[in-house]
Amino acid sequence: MKLNCVVVDDSAIQRMTVTKLVANHPNLNLVGDFSNAIETKNCLTNKEVDLIFLDIEMPVINGFDLLDGLKLKPQIIFITSKAEYAVKAFDYDATDYLQKPISPQRFNAAVKRAMDLYLLRKENIDEDSEHIFIKSNLKKLKIFTSKIKWIEAYGDYVKVVTEDENHLVLSTMKSFENDLSKERFIRVHKSFIINIDKVDKFNSKFAEIGVTKIPLSRNKKEDLVKALASA
């Protein structure tokens, strides 16, 4: 597993040093490196970033100002040449604080801390996430509803299609419809229930999830439009 990260430092030499450390780390994927806060903010708006290696002292907009302008903050590892920013850095819930020059050992320790925190948060989110239990192949399975793409009638069974795999369950569509959130799932056809968060596009006849076209009953397009509008 890799964390998507960006490196932000107005010094080209320092950026090169950190990006080289990132490139050599098996658990990091470099999304971009930037010399200023404006370019960084554009990247964070358009790409999924888990971790920022952030210099504090930058012209015009410094590292703290950049964070103040973000609604959703990735994990932050501050990188600076001055120790006096440490207390303020941890007011920003920093994962770690590295002083230049950075040794590979210290860098790796900071990344391990970020990885551990990422996994802990993911575990907590998973525990709290909405889920259902299904019985498939004589096993009881816990399925997070956010991962379900659609549910399809399959004779006496229903097929539960998730992001990871498919499951055949001896059940009825009505039973599944009752177990799922009405805000997230909608019956669009006698044989299909879809997760509206997974819909890529639709027309009067089909809702598309990835490359799969799910048929829409004649009177269900309006229900889908309303559901998507309120999502």
mmCIF file of C-alpha atoms in Angstrom:
data_model
loop_
_atom_site.group_PDB
_atom_site.id
_atom_site.type_symbol
_atom_site.label_atom_id
_atom_site.label_comp_id
_atom_site.label_asym_id
_atom_site.label_seq_id
_atom_site.Cartn_x
_atom_site.Cartn_y
_atom_site.Cartn_z
ATOM 1 C CA MET A 1 0.000 0.000 0.000
ATOM 2 C CA LYS A 2 1.237 3.492 -0.866
ATOM 3 C CA LEU A 3 0.357 6.953 0.388
ATOM 4 C CA ASN A 4 -0.095 9.621 -2.277
ATOM 5 C CA CYS A 5 2.085 12.562 -1.309
ATOM 6 C CA VAL A 6 3.270 15.990 -2.440
ATOM 7 C CA VAL A 7 6.434 17.886 -1.594
ATOM 8 C CA VAL A 8 6.209 21.646 -1.052
ATOM 9 C CA ASP A 9 9.341 23.782 -0.690
ATOM 10 C CA ASP A 10 10.401 27.009 -2.385
ATOM 11 C CA SER A 11 13.983 25.729 -2.540
ATOM 12 C CA ALA A 12 14.569 23.619 -5.663
ATOM 13 C CA ILE A 13 17.510 21.855 -3.989
ATOM 14 C CA GLN A 14 15.468 20.938 -0.910
ATOM 15 C CA ARG A 15 12.562 19.733 -3.072
ATOM 16 C CA MET A 16 14.941 17.535 -5.030
ATOM 17 C CA THR A 17 16.338 16.096 -1.802
ATOM 18 C CA VAL A 18 12.910 15.199 -0.426
ATOM 19 C CA THR A 19 11.500 13.915 -3.722
ATOM 20 C CA LYS A 20 14.490 11.580 -3.975
ATOM 21 C CA LEU A 21 13.715 10.222 -0.497
ATOM 22 C CA VAL A 22 10.076 9.793 -1.540
ATOM 23 C CA ALA A 23 11.037 7.980 -4.755
ATOM 24 C CA ASN A 24 13.199 5.531 -2.809
ATOM 25 C CA HIS A 25 10.470 4.717 -0.260
ATOM 26 C CA PRO A 26 8.306 1.659 -1.065
ATOM 27 C CA ASN A 27 5.186 3.075 0.656
ATOM 28 C CA LEU A 28 5.088 6.497 -1.005
ATOM 29 C CA ASN A 29 3.769 7.642 -4.376
ATOM 30 C CA LEU A 30 4.785 11.150 -5.462
ATOM 31 C CA VAL A 31 1.810 13.013 -6.930
ATOM 32 C CA GLY A 32 3.734 16.269 -7.439
ATOM 33 C CA ASP A 33 6.289 18.713 -6.063
ATOM 34 C CA PHE A 34 5.647 22.454 -5.814
ATOM 35 C CA SER A 35 7.489 25.647 -4.973
ATOM 36 C CA ASN A 36 4.488 27.607 -3.705
ATOM 37 C CA ALA A 37 1.151 27.294 -1.931
ATOM 38 C CA ILE A 38 -1.027 28.243 -4.917
ATOM 39 C CA GLU A 39 0.178 25.356 -7.090
ATOM 40 C CA THR A 40 -0.112 23.037 -4.111
ATOM 41 C CA LYS A 41 -3.709 24.028 -3.400
ATOM 42 C CA ASN A 42 -4.668 23.436 -7.051
ATOM 43 C CA CYS A 43 -3.191 19.951 -6.822
ATOM 44 C CA LEU A 44 -5.013 19.145 -3.578
ATOM 45 C CA THR A 45 -8.289 20.273 -5.143
ATOM 46 C CA ASN A 46 -7.940 17.977 -8.137
ATOM 47 C CA LYS A 47 -6.066 14.936 -6.829
ATOM 48 C CA GLU A 48 -6.270 12.572 -3.895
ATOM 49 C CA VAL A 49 -3.390 13.303 -1.539
ATOM 50 C CA ASP A 50 -2.753 11.491 1.747
ATOM 51 C CA LEU A 51 0.402 13.245 2.927
ATOM 52 C CA ILE A 52 2.177 16.597 2.458
ATOM 53 C CA PHE A 53 5.865 17.188 3.104
ATOM 54 C CA LEU A 54 5.569 20.895 3.802
ATOM 55 C CA ASP A 55 8.148 23.644 4.209
ATOM 56 C CA ILE A 56 7.016 26.428 6.542
ATOM 57 C CA GLU A 57 8.976 29.459 5.355
ATOM 58 C CA MET A 58 7.835 30.263 1.830
ATOM 59 C CA PRO A 59 7.278 33.671 0.197
ATOM 60 C CA VAL A 60 3.804 35.275 0.036
ATOM 61 C CA ILE A 61 1.892 32.297 1.508
ATOM 62 C CA ASN A 62 3.762 30.236 4.083
ATOM 63 C CA GLY A 63 3.044 26.649 5.096
ATOM 64 C CA PHE A 64 0.727 27.565 7.963
ATOM 65 C CA ASP A 65 -1.272 29.938 5.743
ATOM 66 C CA LEU A 66 -1.648 27.158 3.167
ATOM 67 C CA LEU A 67 -3.133 24.835 5.780
ATOM 68 C CA ASP A 68 -5.463 27.560 7.062
ATOM 69 C CA GLY A 69 -6.990 27.739 3.586
ATOM 70 C CA LEU A 70 -7.723 24.011 3.276
ATOM 71 C CA LYS A 71 -11.094 22.514 4.164
ATOM 72 C CA LEU A 72 -9.801 18.939 4.128
ATOM 73 C CA LYS A 73 -6.244 18.498 5.359
ATOM 74 C CA PRO A 74 -4.085 15.488 4.502
ATOM 75 C CA GLN A 75 -1.506 14.342 7.004
ATOM 76 C CA ILE A 76 1.308 16.889 7.372
ATOM 77 C CA ILE A 77 5.011 16.299 7.883
ATOM 78 C CA PHE A 78 6.616 19.705 8.310
ATOM 79 C CA ILE A 79 10.135 20.203 6.992
ATOM 80 C CA THR A 80 12.046 23.268 8.128
ATOM 81 C CA SER A 81 15.477 24.458 9.173
ATOM 82 C CA LYS A 82 14.198 26.133 12.360
ATOM 83 C CA ALA A 83 13.221 24.421 15.592
ATOM 84 C CA GLU A 84 11.121 27.315 16.915
ATOM 85 C CA TYR A 85 8.157 26.392 14.704
ATOM 86 C CA ALA A 86 7.735 22.974 16.337
ATOM 87 C CA VAL A 87 5.114 23.947 18.929
ATOM 88 C CA LYS A 88 2.971 25.784 16.387
ATOM 89 C CA ALA A 89 3.361 22.901 13.928
ATOM 90 C CA PHE A 90 1.750 20.475 16.334
ATOM 91 C CA ASP A 91 -1.113 22.909 16.848
ATOM 92 C CA TYR A 92 -1.859 21.972 13.241
ATOM 93 C CA ASP A 93 -2.016 18.295 14.224
ATOM 94 C CA ALA A 94 1.232 17.536 12.405
ATOM 95 C CA THR A 95 2.172 13.893 12.000
ATOM 96 C CA ASP A 96 5.845 14.787 12.371
ATOM 97 C CA TYR A 97 8.343 17.636 12.237
ATOM 98 C CA LEU A 98 11.640 17.200 10.418
ATOM 99 C CA GLN A 99 14.567 19.587 10.641
ATOM 100 C CA LYS A 100 16.897 20.089 7.707
ATOM 101 C CA PRO A 101 19.179 18.425 6.813
ATOM 102 C CA ILE A 102 17.066 15.283 6.826
ATOM 103 C CA SER A 103 18.652 11.886 7.301
ATOM 104 C CA PRO A 104 17.093 8.882 5.538
ATOM 105 C CA GLN A 105 16.595 7.191 8.919
ATOM 106 C CA ARG A 106 14.668 10.132 10.348
ATOM 107 C CA PHE A 107 12.643 10.446 7.120
ATOM 108 C CA ASN A 108 11.717 6.753 7.206
ATOM 109 C CA ALA A 109 10.649 7.032 10.853
ATOM 110 C CA ALA A 110 8.321 9.934 9.971
ATOM 111 C CA VAL A 111 6.815 7.976 7.065
ATOM 112 C CA LYS A 112 6.247 4.953 9.315
ATOM 113 C CA ARG A 113 4.372 7.206 11.726
ATOM 114 C CA ALA A 114 2.223 8.484 8.841
ATOM 115 C CA MET A 115 1.541 4.934 7.628
ATOM 116 C CA ASP A 116 0.563 3.752 11.112
ATOM 117 C CA LEU A 117 -1.780 6.706 11.553
ATOM 118 C CA TYR A 118 -3.331 6.184 8.110
ATOM 119 C CA LEU A 119 -4.024 2.501 8.840
ATOM 120 C CA LEU A 120 -5.417 3.292 12.290
ATOM 121 C CA ARG A 121 -7.808 5.898 10.876
ATOM 122 C CA LYS A 122 -8.853 3.559 8.074
ATOM 123 C CA GLU A 123 -9.535 0.800 10.587
ATOM 124 C CA ASN A 124 -11.668 3.131 12.691
ATOM 125 C CA ILE A 125 -13.598 4.308 9.637
ATOM 126 C CA ASP A 126 -14.196 0.714 8.570
ATOM 127 C CA GLU A 127 -15.478 -0.223 12.021
ATOM 128 C CA ASP A 128 -17.924 2.677 11.985
ATOM 129 C CA SER A 129 -18.966 2.317 8.351
ATOM 130 C CA GLU A 130 -22.420 1.107 7.475
ATOM 131 C CA HIS A 131 -22.414 -2.592 6.674
ATOM 132 C CA ILE A 132 -24.602 -5.637 6.236
ATOM 133 C CA PHE A 133 -24.011 -9.348 6.757
ATOM 134 C CA ILE A 134 -24.669 -11.806 3.954
ATOM 135 C CA LYS A 135 -24.424 -15.593 3.742
ATOM 136 C CA SER A 136 -22.544 -16.772 0.662
ATOM 137 C CA ASN A 137 -20.951 -20.202 0.061
ATOM 138 C CA LEU A 138 -21.924 -21.239 3.607
ATOM 139 C CA LYS A 139 -19.960 -18.301 5.045
ATOM 140 C CA LYS A 140 -21.244 -15.230 6.830
ATOM 141 C CA LEU A 141 -19.597 -12.171 5.322
ATOM 142 C CA LYS A 142 -19.465 -8.547 6.458
ATOM 143 C CA ILE A 143 -20.001 -6.232 3.479
ATOM 144 C CA PHE A 144 -19.493 -2.474 3.697
ATOM 145 C CA THR A 145 -22.375 -0.901 1.810
ATOM 146 C CA SER A 146 -20.143 1.870 0.454
ATOM 147 C CA LYS A 147 -18.364 -0.813 -1.594
ATOM 148 C CA ILE A 148 -21.522 -2.246 -3.149
ATOM 149 C CA LYS A 149 -21.955 -1.169 -6.782
ATOM 150 C CA TRP A 150 -25.235 -2.884 -7.550
ATOM 151 C CA ILE A 151 -27.461 -5.831 -6.632
ATOM 152 C CA GLU A 152 -28.937 -7.988 -9.348
ATOM 153 C CA ALA A 153 -31.703 -10.589 -9.365
ATOM 154 C CA TYR A 154 -30.265 -14.001 -10.237
ATOM 155 C CA GLY A 155 -33.026 -16.608 -10.265
ATOM 156 C CA ASP A 156 -33.642 -17.681 -6.663
ATOM 157 C CA TYR A 157 -30.539 -15.729 -5.666
ATOM 158 C CA VAL A 158 -29.324 -12.164 -5.796
ATOM 159 C CA LYS A 159 -25.859 -11.220 -6.998
ATOM 160 C CA VAL A 160 -24.114 -8.592 -4.863
ATOM 161 C CA VAL A 161 -21.514 -6.793 -6.969
ATOM 162 C CA THR A 162 -18.880 -4.928 -4.935
ATOM 163 C CA GLU A 163 -15.658 -3.095 -5.717
ATOM 164 C CA ASP A 164 -13.701 -6.197 -4.705
ATOM 165 C CA GLU A 165 -15.730 -9.258 -5.697
ATOM 166 C CA ASN A 166 -19.194 -10.664 -6.377
ATOM 167 C CA HIS A 167 -21.357 -12.769 -4.047
ATOM 168 C CA LEU A 168 -24.379 -14.990 -4.721
ATOM 169 C CA VAL A 169 -26.879 -14.887 -1.868
ATOM 170 C CA LEU A 170 -30.065 -16.905 -1.415
ATOM 171 C CA SER A 171 -32.451 -13.996 -0.909
ATOM 172 C CA THR A 172 -35.006 -11.768 -2.559
ATOM 173 C CA MET A 173 -34.546 -8.312 -4.017
ATOM 174 C CA LYS A 174 -37.208 -6.994 -1.644
ATOM 175 C CA SER A 175 -35.294 -8.259 1.369
ATOM 176 C CA PHE A 176 -32.105 -6.516 0.201
ATOM 177 C CA GLU A 177 -33.993 -3.348 -0.609
ATOM 178 C CA ASN A 178 -35.273 -3.222 2.974
ATOM 179 C CA ASP A 179 -31.788 -3.714 4.445
ATOM 180 C CA LEU A 180 -30.112 -0.908 2.490
ATOM 181 C CA SER A 181 -30.119 2.857 2.993
ATOM 182 C CA LYS A 182 -32.900 4.517 1.008
ATOM 183 C CA GLU A 183 -30.649 7.565 0.610
ATOM 184 C CA ARG A 184 -27.871 5.633 -1.115
ATOM 185 C CA PHE A 185 -29.603 2.744 -2.886
ATOM 186 C CA ILE A 186 -32.474 2.833 -5.343
ATOM 187 C CA ARG A 187 -34.439 0.119 -7.151
ATOM 188 C CA VAL A 188 -34.193 1.190 -10.784
ATOM 189 C CA HIS A 189 -35.568 -2.007 -12.321
ATOM 190 C CA LYS A 190 -37.312 -5.147 -11.093
ATOM 191 C CA SER A 191 -33.942 -6.895 -11.352
ATOM 192 C CA PHE A 192 -31.531 -4.156 -10.208
ATOM 193 C CA ILE A 193 -30.781 -2.042 -7.146
ATOM 194 C CA ILE A 194 -27.920 0.422 -7.604
ATOM 195 C CA ASN A 195 -25.681 2.461 -5.351
ATOM 196 C CA ILE A 196 -26.194 6.020 -6.608
ATOM 197 C CA ASP A 197 -22.664 6.961 -5.497
ATOM 198 C CA LYS A 198 -21.312 4.584 -8.146
ATOM 199 C CA VAL A 199 -23.291 5.973 -11.094
ATOM 200 C CA ASP A 200 -20.992 7.523 -13.720
ATOM 201 C CA LYS A 201 -23.706 8.655 -16.132
ATOM 202 C CA PHE A 202 -27.232 7.793 -17.230
ATOM 203 C CA ASN A 203 -29.847 8.405 -19.899
ATOM 204 C CA SER A 204 -33.504 7.514 -20.282
ATOM 205 C CA LYS A 205 -32.721 3.798 -20.676
ATOM 206 C CA PHE A 206 -29.576 3.009 -18.698
ATOM 207 C CA ALA A 207 -27.500 3.973 -15.676
ATOM 208 C CA GLU A 208 -23.813 3.323 -16.270
ATOM 209 C CA ILE A 209 -21.512 2.071 -13.509
ATOM 210 C CA GLY A 210 -18.077 1.707 -15.018
ATOM 211 C CA VAL A 211 -18.542 -0.197 -18.275
ATOM 212 C CA THR A 212 -21.782 -1.851 -17.129
ATOM 213 C CA LYS A 213 -25.140 -0.544 -18.324
ATOM 214 C CA ILE A 214 -27.939 -1.059 -15.798
ATOM 215 C CA PRO A 215 -31.433 -0.922 -17.348
ATOM 216 C CA LEU A 216 -33.857 1.698 -16.021
ATOM 217 C CA SER A 217 -37.566 0.991 -15.799
ATOM 218 C CA ARG A 218 -39.683 3.577 -17.618
ATOM 219 C CA ASN A 219 -40.833 5.280 -14.429
ATOM 220 C CA LYS A 220 -37.495 5.119 -12.555
ATOM 221 C CA LYS A 221 -35.440 7.785 -14.350
ATOM 222 C CA GLU A 222 -37.142 10.595 -12.407
ATOM 223 C CA ASP A 223 -36.507 8.767 -9.111
ATOM 224 C CA LEU A 224 -32.832 8.440 -10.026
ATOM 225 C CA VAL A 225 -32.550 12.117 -10.948
ATOM 226 C CA LYS A 226 -34.045 13.114 -7.585
ATOM 227 C CA ALA A 227 -31.795 10.724 -5.689
ATOM 228 C CA LEU A 228 -28.654 12.000 -7.431
ATOM 229 C CA ALA A 229 -29.667 15.620 -6.884
ATOM 230 C CA SER A 230 -30.040 15.116 -3.131
ATOM 231 C CA ALA A 231 -26.912 12.962 -2.728
#
